[in-house]
mmCIF file of C-alpha atoms in Angstrom:
data_model
loop_
_atom_site.group_PDB
_atom_site.id
_atom_site.type_symbol
_atom_site.label_atom_id
_atom_site.label_comp_id
_atom_site.label_asym_id
_atom_site.label_seq_id
_atom_site.Cartn_x
_atom_site.Cartn_y
_atom_site.Cartn_z
ATOM 1 C CA UNK A 1 34.869 20.210 -22.598
ATOM 2 C CA UNK A 2 31.265 20.143 -23.653
ATOM 3 C CA UNK A 3 28.352 21.977 -22.215
ATOM 4 C CA UNK A 4 24.757 20.769 -22.269
ATOM 5 C CA UNK A 5 21.909 22.881 -20.928
ATOM 6 C CA UNK A 6 19.533 21.231 -18.481
ATOM 7 C CA UNK A 7 16.280 22.348 -18.122
ATOM 8 C CA UNK A 8 14.919 23.845 -14.821
ATOM 9 C CA UNK A 9 12.104 21.108 -14.322
ATOM 10 C CA UNK A 10 13.698 18.089 -12.947
ATOM 11 C CA UNK A 11 13.344 14.952 -14.908
ATOM 12 C CA UNK A 12 12.534 12.492 -12.285
ATOM 13 C CA UNK A 13 8.924 12.783 -11.072
ATOM 14 C CA UNK A 14 10.079 12.116 -7.590
ATOM 15 C CA UNK A 15 12.394 15.258 -7.846
ATOM 16 C CA UNK A 16 9.540 17.478 -8.961
ATOM 17 C CA UNK A 17 7.662 17.168 -6.082
ATOM 18 C CA UNK A 18 10.133 19.135 -3.760
ATOM 19 C CA UNK A 19 10.905 21.364 -6.820
ATOM 20 C CA UNK A 20 6.966 22.283 -6.962
ATOM 21 C CA UNK A 21 6.765 22.392 -2.937
ATOM 22 C CA UNK A 22 9.706 25.162 -3.443
ATOM 23 C CA UNK A 23 7.759 27.022 -6.312
ATOM 24 C CA UNK A 24 4.453 26.966 -4.294
ATOM 25 C CA UNK A 25 6.299 28.416 -1.048
ATOM 26 C CA UNK A 26 8.228 31.285 -2.944
ATOM 27 C CA UNK A 27 6.040 32.320 -5.962
ATOM 28 C CA UNK A 28 3.979 34.739 -3.696
ATOM 29 C CA UNK A 29 7.237 36.815 -3.057
ATOM 30 C CA UNK A 30 9.184 36.549 -5.981
ATOM 31 C CA UNK A 31 6.213 36.625 -8.598
ATOM 32 C CA UNK A 32 5.074 39.751 -7.978
ATOM 33 C CA UNK A 33 8.621 41.245 -8.140
ATOM 34 C CA UNK A 34 8.852 39.505 -11.615
ATOM 35 C CA UNK A 35 5.456 40.783 -13.251
ATOM 36 C CA UNK A 36 3.107 38.135 -12.018
ATOM 37 C CA UNK A 37 -0.103 39.589 -11.002
ATOM 38 C CA UNK A 38 -2.454 38.218 -8.082
ATOM 39 C CA UNK A 39 -4.154 35.769 -10.576
ATOM 40 C CA UNK A 40 -1.313 34.236 -11.828
ATOM 41 C CA UNK A 41 0.409 33.807 -8.340
ATOM 42 C CA UNK A 42 -2.781 31.927 -7.363
ATOM 43 C CA UNK A 43 -2.698 29.818 -10.608
ATOM 44 C CA UNK A 44 0.908 28.869 -10.027
ATOM 45 C CA UNK A 45 0.564 28.069 -6.108
ATOM 46 C CA UNK A 46 -2.589 25.837 -7.198
ATOM 47 C CA UNK A 47 -0.778 23.941 -10.019
ATOM 48 C CA UNK A 48 2.668 23.810 -8.173
ATOM 49 C CA UNK A 49 0.616 22.411 -5.164
ATOM 50 C CA UNK A 50 -1.184 19.735 -7.418
ATOM 51 C CA UNK A 51 1.972 18.565 -8.360
ATOM 52 C CA UNK A 52 3.480 18.294 -5.037
ATOM 53 C CA UNK A 53 0.444 16.436 -3.524
ATOM 54 C CA UNK A 54 0.215 14.212 -6.472
ATOM 55 C CA UNK A 55 3.761 13.023 -6.350
ATOM 56 C CA UNK A 56 3.623 12.833 -2.604
ATOM 57 C CA UNK A 57 0.752 10.520 -2.843
ATOM 58 C CA UNK A 58 2.656 8.161 -5.422
ATOM 59 C CA UNK A 59 5.513 8.086 -3.312
ATOM 60 C CA UNK A 60 3.465 6.964 -0.131
ATOM 61 C CA UNK A 61 1.682 4.367 -2.261
ATOM 62 C CA UNK A 62 5.186 3.062 -3.616
ATOM 63 C CA UNK A 63 6.236 2.230 -0.132
ATOM 64 C CA UNK A 64 3.139 0.558 0.756
ATOM 65 C CA UNK A 65 3.399 -1.526 -2.139
ATOM 66 C CA UNK A 66 7.041 -2.271 -1.543
ATOM 67 C CA UNK A 67 6.210 -3.446 1.841
ATOM 68 C CA UNK A 68 3.044 -5.364 1.103
ATOM 69 C CA UNK A 69 5.388 -7.153 -1.573
ATOM 70 C CA UNK A 70 7.979 -7.813 0.894
ATOM 71 C CA UNK A 71 5.561 -9.407 3.141
ATOM 72 C CA UNK A 72 3.991 -11.561 0.584
ATOM 73 C CA UNK A 73 7.297 -12.800 -0.478
ATOM 74 C CA UNK A 74 8.237 -13.601 3.091
ATOM 75 C CA UNK A 75 4.852 -15.708 3.338
ATOM 76 C CA UNK A 76 5.749 -17.400 0.291
ATOM 77 C CA UNK A 77 8.941 -18.498 2.103
ATOM 78 C CA UNK A 78 7.576 -19.289 5.619
ATOM 79 C CA UNK A 79 4.002 -19.971 5.453
ATOM 80 C CA UNK A 80 4.400 -22.203 2.369
ATOM 81 C CA UNK A 81 6.903 -24.164 3.938
ATOM 82 C CA UNK A 82 4.492 -24.772 6.879
ATOM 83 C CA UNK A 83 1.972 -26.362 4.126
ATOM 84 C CA UNK A 84 4.612 -28.255 2.587
ATOM 85 C CA UNK A 85 5.795 -29.704 5.831
ATOM 86 C CA UNK A 86 2.064 -30.780 6.774
ATOM 87 C CA UNK A 87 1.436 -32.089 3.332
ATOM 88 C CA UNK A 88 4.532 -34.398 3.728
ATOM 89 C CA UNK A 89 3.346 -35.454 7.474
ATOM 90 C CA UNK A 90 -0.176 -36.379 6.016
ATOM 91 C CA UNK A 91 1.088 -38.185 3.041
ATOM 92 C CA UNK A 92 3.312 -40.527 5.221
ATOM 93 C CA UNK A 93 0.261 -41.439 7.622
ATOM 94 C CA UNK A 94 -0.928 -44.903 7.014
ATOM 95 C CA UNK A 95 -4.773 -43.735 6.446
ATOM 96 C CA UNK A 96 -3.675 -41.528 3.538
ATOM 97 C CA UNK A 97 -5.413 -41.840 0.319
ATOM 98 C CA UNK A 98 -4.753 -39.936 -2.853
ATOM 99 C CA UNK A 99 -8.677 -38.797 -3.060
ATOM 100 C CA UNK A 100 -8.105 -36.991 0.195
ATOM 101 C CA UNK A 101 -4.847 -35.521 -1.092
ATOM 102 C CA UNK A 102 -6.615 -34.244 -4.064
ATOM 103 C CA UNK A 103 -9.428 -32.943 -2.229
ATOM 104 C CA UNK A 104 -6.981 -30.853 -0.238
ATOM 105 C CA UNK A 105 -4.922 -29.772 -3.342
ATOM 106 C CA UNK A 106 -1.640 -31.326 -2.383
ATOM 107 C CA UNK A 107 -1.464 -33.843 -4.980
ATOM 108 C CA UNK A 108 0.699 -33.030 -8.287
ATOM 109 C CA UNK A 109 0.478 -34.188 -11.532
ATOM 110 C CA UNK A 110 2.398 -35.143 -14.746
ATOM 111 C CA UNK A 111 2.150 -33.641 -18.222
ATOM 112 C CA UNK A 112 3.931 -34.531 -21.148
ATOM 113 C CA UNK A 113 5.313 -31.671 -23.563
ATOM 114 C CA UNK A 114 8.032 -30.996 -26.269
ATOM 115 C CA UNK A 115 10.477 -28.066 -25.056
ATOM 116 C CA UNK A 116 10.831 -27.226 -28.845
ATOM 117 C CA UNK A 117 7.261 -26.249 -28.899
ATOM 118 C CA UNK A 118 7.118 -23.726 -26.031
ATOM 119 C CA UNK A 119 7.205 -20.091 -26.628
ATOM 120 C CA UNK A 120 7.307 -17.411 -24.104
ATOM 121 C CA UNK A 121 5.031 -14.341 -23.982
ATOM 122 C CA UNK A 122 6.552 -10.973 -22.958
ATOM 123 C CA UNK A 123 4.827 -7.541 -21.634
ATOM 124 C CA UNK A 124 6.590 -4.506 -21.269
ATOM 125 C CA UNK A 125 6.434 -1.627 -18.941
ATOM 126 C CA UNK A 126 8.909 1.413 -18.486
ATOM 127 C CA UNK A 127 9.296 3.152 -15.343
ATOM 128 C CA UNK A 128 11.943 5.699 -14.041
ATOM 129 C CA UNK A 129 15.238 4.324 -14.301
ATOM 130 C CA UNK A 130 13.968 0.595 -15.451
ATOM 131 C CA UNK A 131 12.202 -1.430 -17.775
ATOM 132 C CA UNK A 132 9.984 -4.374 -16.219
ATOM 133 C CA UNK A 133 9.505 -7.303 -18.471
ATOM 134 C CA UNK A 134 6.950 -9.627 -17.448
ATOM 135 C CA UNK A 135 6.769 -13.157 -18.748
ATOM 136 C CA UNK A 136 5.185 -16.661 -18.362
ATOM 137 C CA UNK A 137 7.030 -19.509 -17.590
ATOM 138 C CA UNK A 138 4.429 -22.223 -18.547
ATOM 139 C CA UNK A 139 6.258 -25.641 -17.659
ATOM 140 C CA UNK A 140 9.812 -24.174 -17.587
ATOM 141 C CA UNK A 141 11.769 -22.934 -14.887
ATOM 142 C CA UNK A 142 13.852 -19.992 -16.385
ATOM 143 C CA UNK A 143 13.887 -17.423 -19.234
ATOM 144 C CA UNK A 144 16.567 -15.841 -21.059
ATOM 145 C CA UNK A 145 15.929 -12.110 -21.928
ATOM 146 C CA UNK A 146 17.612 -10.400 -24.992
ATOM 147 C CA UNK A 147 17.367 -6.855 -25.983
ATOM 148 C CA UNK A 148 18.707 -4.434 -28.223
ATOM 149 C CA UNK A 149 17.962 -0.687 -29.432
ATOM 150 C CA UNK A 150 15.374 -0.640 -32.422
ATOM 151 C CA UNK A 151 16.902 -0.405 -35.848
ATOM 152 C CA UNK A 152 20.240 -2.285 -34.779
ATOM 153 C CA UNK A 153 20.890 -5.801 -35.922
ATOM 154 C CA UNK A 154 22.585 -7.564 -32.879
ATOM 155 C CA UNK A 155 20.699 -8.845 -29.925
ATOM 156 C CA UNK A 156 22.256 -8.559 -26.242
ATOM 157 C CA UNK A 157 21.561 -11.139 -23.867
ATOM 158 C CA UNK A 158 20.896 -9.059 -20.360
ATOM 159 C CA UNK A 159 20.068 -11.781 -18.237
ATOM 160 C CA UNK A 160 17.984 -15.007 -16.874
ATOM 161 C CA UNK A 161 15.301 -15.006 -14.271
ATOM 162 C CA UNK A 162 13.176 -17.662 -12.786
ATOM 163 C CA UNK A 163 10.295 -15.345 -11.334
ATOM 164 C CA UNK A 164 8.581 -12.413 -13.347
ATOM 165 C CA UNK A 165 9.160 -9.443 -14.006
ATOM 166 C CA UNK A 166 12.847 -9.246 -15.192
ATOM 167 C CA UNK A 167 14.135 -5.983 -14.227
ATOM 168 C CA UNK A 168 16.134 -4.092 -16.745
ATOM 169 C CA UNK A 169 18.129 -1.337 -15.177
ATOM 170 C CA UNK A 170 20.771 -0.532 -17.897
ATOM 171 C CA UNK A 171 20.970 3.011 -18.492
ATOM 172 C CA UNK A 172 20.260 5.121 -21.833
ATOM 173 C CA UNK A 173 22.890 4.790 -24.389
ATOM 174 C CA UNK A 174 22.849 8.364 -24.530
ATOM 175 C CA UNK A 175 22.301 10.233 -21.274
ATOM 176 C CA UNK A 176 18.977 12.323 -21.736
ATOM 177 C CA UNK A 177 18.055 10.683 -24.851
ATOM 178 C CA UNK A 178 15.020 8.386 -24.724
ATOM 179 C CA UNK A 179 15.553 5.328 -26.962
ATOM 180 C CA UNK A 180 13.246 2.499 -28.455
ATOM 181 C CA UNK A 181 14.189 -0.806 -27.009
ATOM 182 C CA UNK A 182 13.180 -4.102 -28.155
ATOM 183 C CA UNK A 183 13.234 -7.204 -26.397
ATOM 184 C CA UNK A 184 12.783 -10.903 -26.523
ATOM 185 C CA UNK A 185 13.016 -14.084 -24.842
ATOM 186 C CA UNK A 186 13.561 -17.943 -24.606
ATOM 187 C CA UNK A 187 12.957 -20.331 -22.325
ATOM 188 C CA UNK A 188 16.303 -21.819 -20.496
ATOM 189 C CA UNK A 189 16.807 -25.173 -19.111
ATOM 190 C CA UNK A 190 19.793 -24.349 -17.218
ATOM 191 C CA UNK A 191 22.430 -25.050 -19.882
ATOM 192 C CA UNK A 192 20.868 -23.521 -23.082
ATOM 193 C CA UNK A 193 18.099 -21.657 -24.565
ATOM 194 C CA UNK A 194 15.384 -24.289 -25.605
ATOM 195 C CA UNK A 195 11.966 -23.916 -27.523
ATOM 196 C CA UNK A 196 10.902 -21.034 -29.665
ATOM 197 C CA UNK A 197 11.832 -17.252 -29.307
ATOM 198 C CA UNK A 198 8.775 -14.766 -28.149
ATOM 199 C CA UNK A 199 7.713 -12.110 -30.430
ATOM 200 C CA UNK A 200 9.588 -8.920 -30.462
ATOM 201 C CA UNK A 201 8.243 -6.418 -28.208
ATOM 202 C CA UNK A 202 8.995 -2.748 -28.151
ATOM 203 C CA UNK A 203 8.800 0.232 -25.567
ATOM 204 C CA UNK A 204 10.218 3.627 -25.310
ATOM 205 C CA UNK A 205 12.374 4.006 -22.560
ATOM 206 C CA UNK A 206 13.348 7.469 -21.003
ATOM 207 C CA UNK A 207 15.613 6.771 -18.704
#
């Protein structure tokens, strides 16, 4: 059986908040017992309090953002349907003219393009436990995302997506060992990849 030393500072920023709160609460008692003078105790209390406050602030804003995103997604489903239904009613009216529809922004248009010329653009952001792969769809409806560890040869297809960003929640290959990941993508027509492969984007993922 193998043993591995785990540092006392939690790896997760979310876990560091409660940990720092505990340090702040108990340092005034335990610190002097183990050689810390009043100046050091105050410094540690301040530092621990700063960590706790900043983590708490981020967690609150994360919840606010999640709530706002959920509300936006609901609006895109419910409120957009109201507008689409109204557009259908107006377009069936005997007095409808395309100019009126264009003024209101309810007239679509046709473009010509060759799928083989389309090349997606990816942008990466690493978070705790995931990598966000943002992409543009241009005139396509879906994309295929590929990834590999930098320095390896084979690309692994990790999924298709129709809305940016693609969320990669795969764990580290070796636990507690940050890795350099490469990503690329290609548009997907529902049956196969089409167009050109994107440029390779690289990011460090710490798990």
